[in-house]
């Protein structure tokens, strides 16, 4: 890692990223897009993260995902379902009722 930090892929211009962010329906993905666009335009990573309402570490994580997966990497990943509160025996008892 150099003095400027983790490099950000630049296949999409910052203006285009901002345009995509304005049209994005997912608020969290939109914030990540704006933060990356601001960082690409030369803003410090700390300032870009602050303006997007996130921590610098969250911006770094978003940059890693963006570099690896492109725009799709900025969306939240699906979470596994919550485990049930009832065990097998309780579920059988409930089903019998």
PDB file of C-alpha atoms in Angstrom:
ATOM      1  CA  UNK A   1       0.000   0.000   0.000  1.00  0.00           C
ATOM      2  CA  UNK A   2       1.434   3.320  -1.051  1.00  0.00           C
ATOM      3  CA  UNK A   3       1.103   6.798   0.355  1.00  0.00           C
ATOM      4  CA  UNK A   4      -2.302   7.265  -1.274  1.00  0.00           C
ATOM      5  CA  UNK A   5      -3.737   4.063   0.149  1.00  0.00           C
ATOM      6  CA  UNK A   6      -5.558   1.324  -1.646  1.00  0.00           C
ATOM      7  CA  UNK A   7      -5.899   2.083  -5.378  1.00  0.00           C
ATOM      8  CA  UNK A   8      -9.423   2.344  -6.795  1.00  0.00           C
ATOM      9  CA  UNK A   9     -10.235   0.965 -10.221  1.00  0.00           C
ATOM     10  CA  UNK A  10     -10.937   3.785 -12.646  1.00  0.00           C
ATOM     11  CA  UNK A  11     -12.797   2.093 -15.491  1.00  0.00           C
ATOM     12  CA  UNK A  12     -15.854   4.250 -14.679  1.00  0.00           C
ATOM     13  CA  UNK A  13     -15.403   8.005 -14.399  1.00  0.00           C
ATOM     14  CA  UNK A  14     -16.301   9.690 -11.077  1.00  0.00           C
ATOM     15  CA  UNK A  15     -19.051  11.728 -12.767  1.00  0.00           C
ATOM     16  CA  UNK A  16     -20.637   8.514 -14.069  1.00  0.00           C
ATOM     17  CA  UNK A  17     -20.433   6.937 -10.605  1.00  0.00           C
ATOM     18  CA  UNK A  18     -22.198   9.970  -9.123  1.00  0.00           C
ATOM     19  CA  UNK A  19     -24.888   9.750 -11.796  1.00  0.00           C
ATOM     20  CA  UNK A  20     -25.402   6.049 -11.043  1.00  0.00           C
ATOM     21  CA  UNK A  21     -25.518   6.827  -7.307  1.00  0.00           C
ATOM     22  CA  UNK A  22     -28.288   9.392  -7.799  1.00  0.00           C
ATOM     23  CA  UNK A  23     -30.424   6.796  -9.595  1.00  0.00           C
ATOM     24  CA  UNK A  24     -29.642   3.960  -7.157  1.00  0.00           C
ATOM     25  CA  UNK A  25     -32.647   2.896  -5.066  1.00  0.00           C
ATOM     26  CA  UNK A  26     -30.517   1.188  -2.394  1.00  0.00           C
ATOM     27  CA  UNK A  27     -29.479   4.003  -0.044  1.00  0.00           C
ATOM     28  CA  UNK A  28     -26.416   2.196   1.332  1.00  0.00           C
ATOM     29  CA  UNK A  29     -25.103   1.293  -2.121  1.00  0.00           C
ATOM     30  CA  UNK A  30     -25.705   4.885  -3.203  1.00  0.00           C
ATOM     31  CA  UNK A  31     -23.614   6.195  -0.288  1.00  0.00           C
ATOM     32  CA  UNK A  32     -20.800   3.807  -1.204  1.00  0.00           C
ATOM     33  CA  UNK A  33     -20.922   4.993  -4.814  1.00  0.00           C
ATOM     34  CA  UNK A  34     -20.788   8.658  -3.786  1.00  0.00           C
ATOM     35  CA  UNK A  35     -17.868   8.011  -1.434  1.00  0.00           C
ATOM     36  CA  UNK A  36     -15.871   6.201  -4.125  1.00  0.00           C
ATOM     37  CA  UNK A  37     -16.676   8.910  -6.685  1.00  0.00           C
ATOM     38  CA  UNK A  38     -15.501  11.610  -4.263  1.00  0.00           C
ATOM     39  CA  UNK A  39     -12.296   9.692  -3.526  1.00  0.00           C
ATOM     40  CA  UNK A  40     -11.635   9.286  -7.257  1.00  0.00           C
ATOM     41  CA  UNK A  41     -12.084  13.034  -7.738  1.00  0.00           C
ATOM     42  CA  UNK A  42      -9.203  13.640  -5.329  1.00  0.00           C
ATOM     43  CA  UNK A  43     -10.989  14.120  -2.031  1.00  0.00           C
ATOM     44  CA  UNK A  44      -9.265  12.548   0.974  1.00  0.00           C
ATOM     45  CA  UNK A  45     -10.607   9.133   1.930  1.00  0.00           C
ATOM     46  CA  UNK A  46     -11.569  10.397   5.386  1.00  0.00           C
ATOM     47  CA  UNK A  47     -13.518  13.339   3.950  1.00  0.00           C
ATOM     48  CA  UNK A  48     -15.175  11.208   1.245  1.00  0.00           C
ATOM     49  CA  UNK A  49     -16.287   8.694   3.873  1.00  0.00           C
ATOM     50  CA  UNK A  50     -17.538  11.422   6.229  1.00  0.00           C
ATOM     51  CA  UNK A  51     -19.623  13.077   3.497  1.00  0.00           C
ATOM     52  CA  UNK A  52     -21.187   9.703   2.655  1.00  0.00           C
ATOM     53  CA  UNK A  53     -22.019   9.075   6.311  1.00  0.00           C
ATOM     54  CA  UNK A  54     -19.634   6.191   6.831  1.00  0.00           C
ATOM     55  CA  UNK A  55     -16.356   5.386   8.537  1.00  0.00           C
ATOM     56  CA  UNK A  56     -13.090   5.296   6.639  1.00  0.00           C
ATOM     57  CA  UNK A  57     -12.870   1.530   7.205  1.00  0.00           C
ATOM     58  CA  UNK A  58     -16.300   1.069   5.603  1.00  0.00           C
ATOM     59  CA  UNK A  59     -15.084   3.031   2.573  1.00  0.00           C
ATOM     60  CA  UNK A  60     -11.981   0.845   2.405  1.00  0.00           C
ATOM     61  CA  UNK A  61     -14.164  -2.293   2.503  1.00  0.00           C
ATOM     62  CA  UNK A  62     -16.362  -0.835  -0.259  1.00  0.00           C
ATOM     63  CA  UNK A  63     -13.273  -0.081  -2.381  1.00  0.00           C
ATOM     64  CA  UNK A  64     -12.026  -3.660  -1.982  1.00  0.00           C
ATOM     65  CA  UNK A  65     -15.424  -5.019  -3.060  1.00  0.00           C
ATOM     66  CA  UNK A  66     -15.708  -2.491  -5.912  1.00  0.00           C
ATOM     67  CA  UNK A  67     -12.238  -3.392  -7.200  1.00  0.00           C
ATOM     68  CA  UNK A  68     -13.070  -7.105  -7.128  1.00  0.00           C
ATOM     69  CA  UNK A  69     -16.717  -7.135  -8.273  1.00  0.00           C
ATOM     70  CA  UNK A  70     -17.463  -3.766  -9.846  1.00  0.00           C
ATOM     71  CA  UNK A  71     -20.776  -2.029  -9.188  1.00  0.00           C
ATOM     72  CA  UNK A  72     -22.445  -5.251  -8.030  1.00  0.00           C
ATOM     73  CA  UNK A  73     -19.982  -5.464  -5.146  1.00  0.00           C
ATOM     74  CA  UNK A  74     -21.401  -2.291  -3.602  1.00  0.00           C
ATOM     75  CA  UNK A  75     -24.809  -3.792  -2.867  1.00  0.00           C
ATOM     76  CA  UNK A  76     -25.477  -5.492   0.456  1.00  0.00           C
ATOM     77  CA  UNK A  77     -25.068  -9.229   0.368  1.00  0.00           C
ATOM     78  CA  UNK A  78     -28.064 -11.357   1.390  1.00  0.00           C
ATOM     79  CA  UNK A  79     -27.951 -12.391   5.022  1.00  0.00           C
ATOM     80  CA  UNK A  80     -28.710 -15.907   6.178  1.00  0.00           C
ATOM     81  CA  UNK A  81     -32.121 -16.329   7.786  1.00  0.00           C
ATOM     82  CA  UNK A  82     -32.379 -16.012  11.527  1.00  0.00           C
ATOM     83  CA  UNK A  83     -32.333 -19.296  13.376  1.00  0.00           C
ATOM     84  CA  UNK A  84     -35.679 -20.339  14.774  1.00  0.00           C
ATOM     85  CA  UNK A  85     -36.382 -19.865  18.468  1.00  0.00           C
ATOM     86  CA  UNK A  86     -38.072 -23.232  18.790  1.00  0.00           C
ATOM     87  CA  UNK A  87     -36.197 -26.521  18.769  1.00  0.00           C
ATOM     88  CA  UNK A  88     -37.383 -29.645  16.924  1.00  0.00           C
ATOM     89  CA  UNK A  89     -39.467 -30.987  19.818  1.00  0.00           C
ATOM     90  CA  UNK A  90     -41.214 -27.653  20.327  1.00  0.00           C
ATOM     91  CA  UNK A  91     -41.972 -27.409  16.611  1.00  0.00           C
ATOM     92  CA  UNK A  92     -43.499 -30.924  16.636  1.00  0.00           C
ATOM     93  CA  UNK A  93     -45.607 -29.999  19.672  1.00  0.00           C
ATOM     94  CA  UNK A  94     -46.778 -26.811  17.985  1.00  0.00           C
ATOM     95  CA  UNK A  95     -47.607 -28.688  14.782  1.00  0.00           C
ATOM     96  CA  UNK A  96     -49.618 -31.255  16.746  1.00  0.00           C
ATOM     97  CA  UNK A  97     -51.765 -28.489  18.203  1.00  0.00           C
TER      98      UNK A  97
END
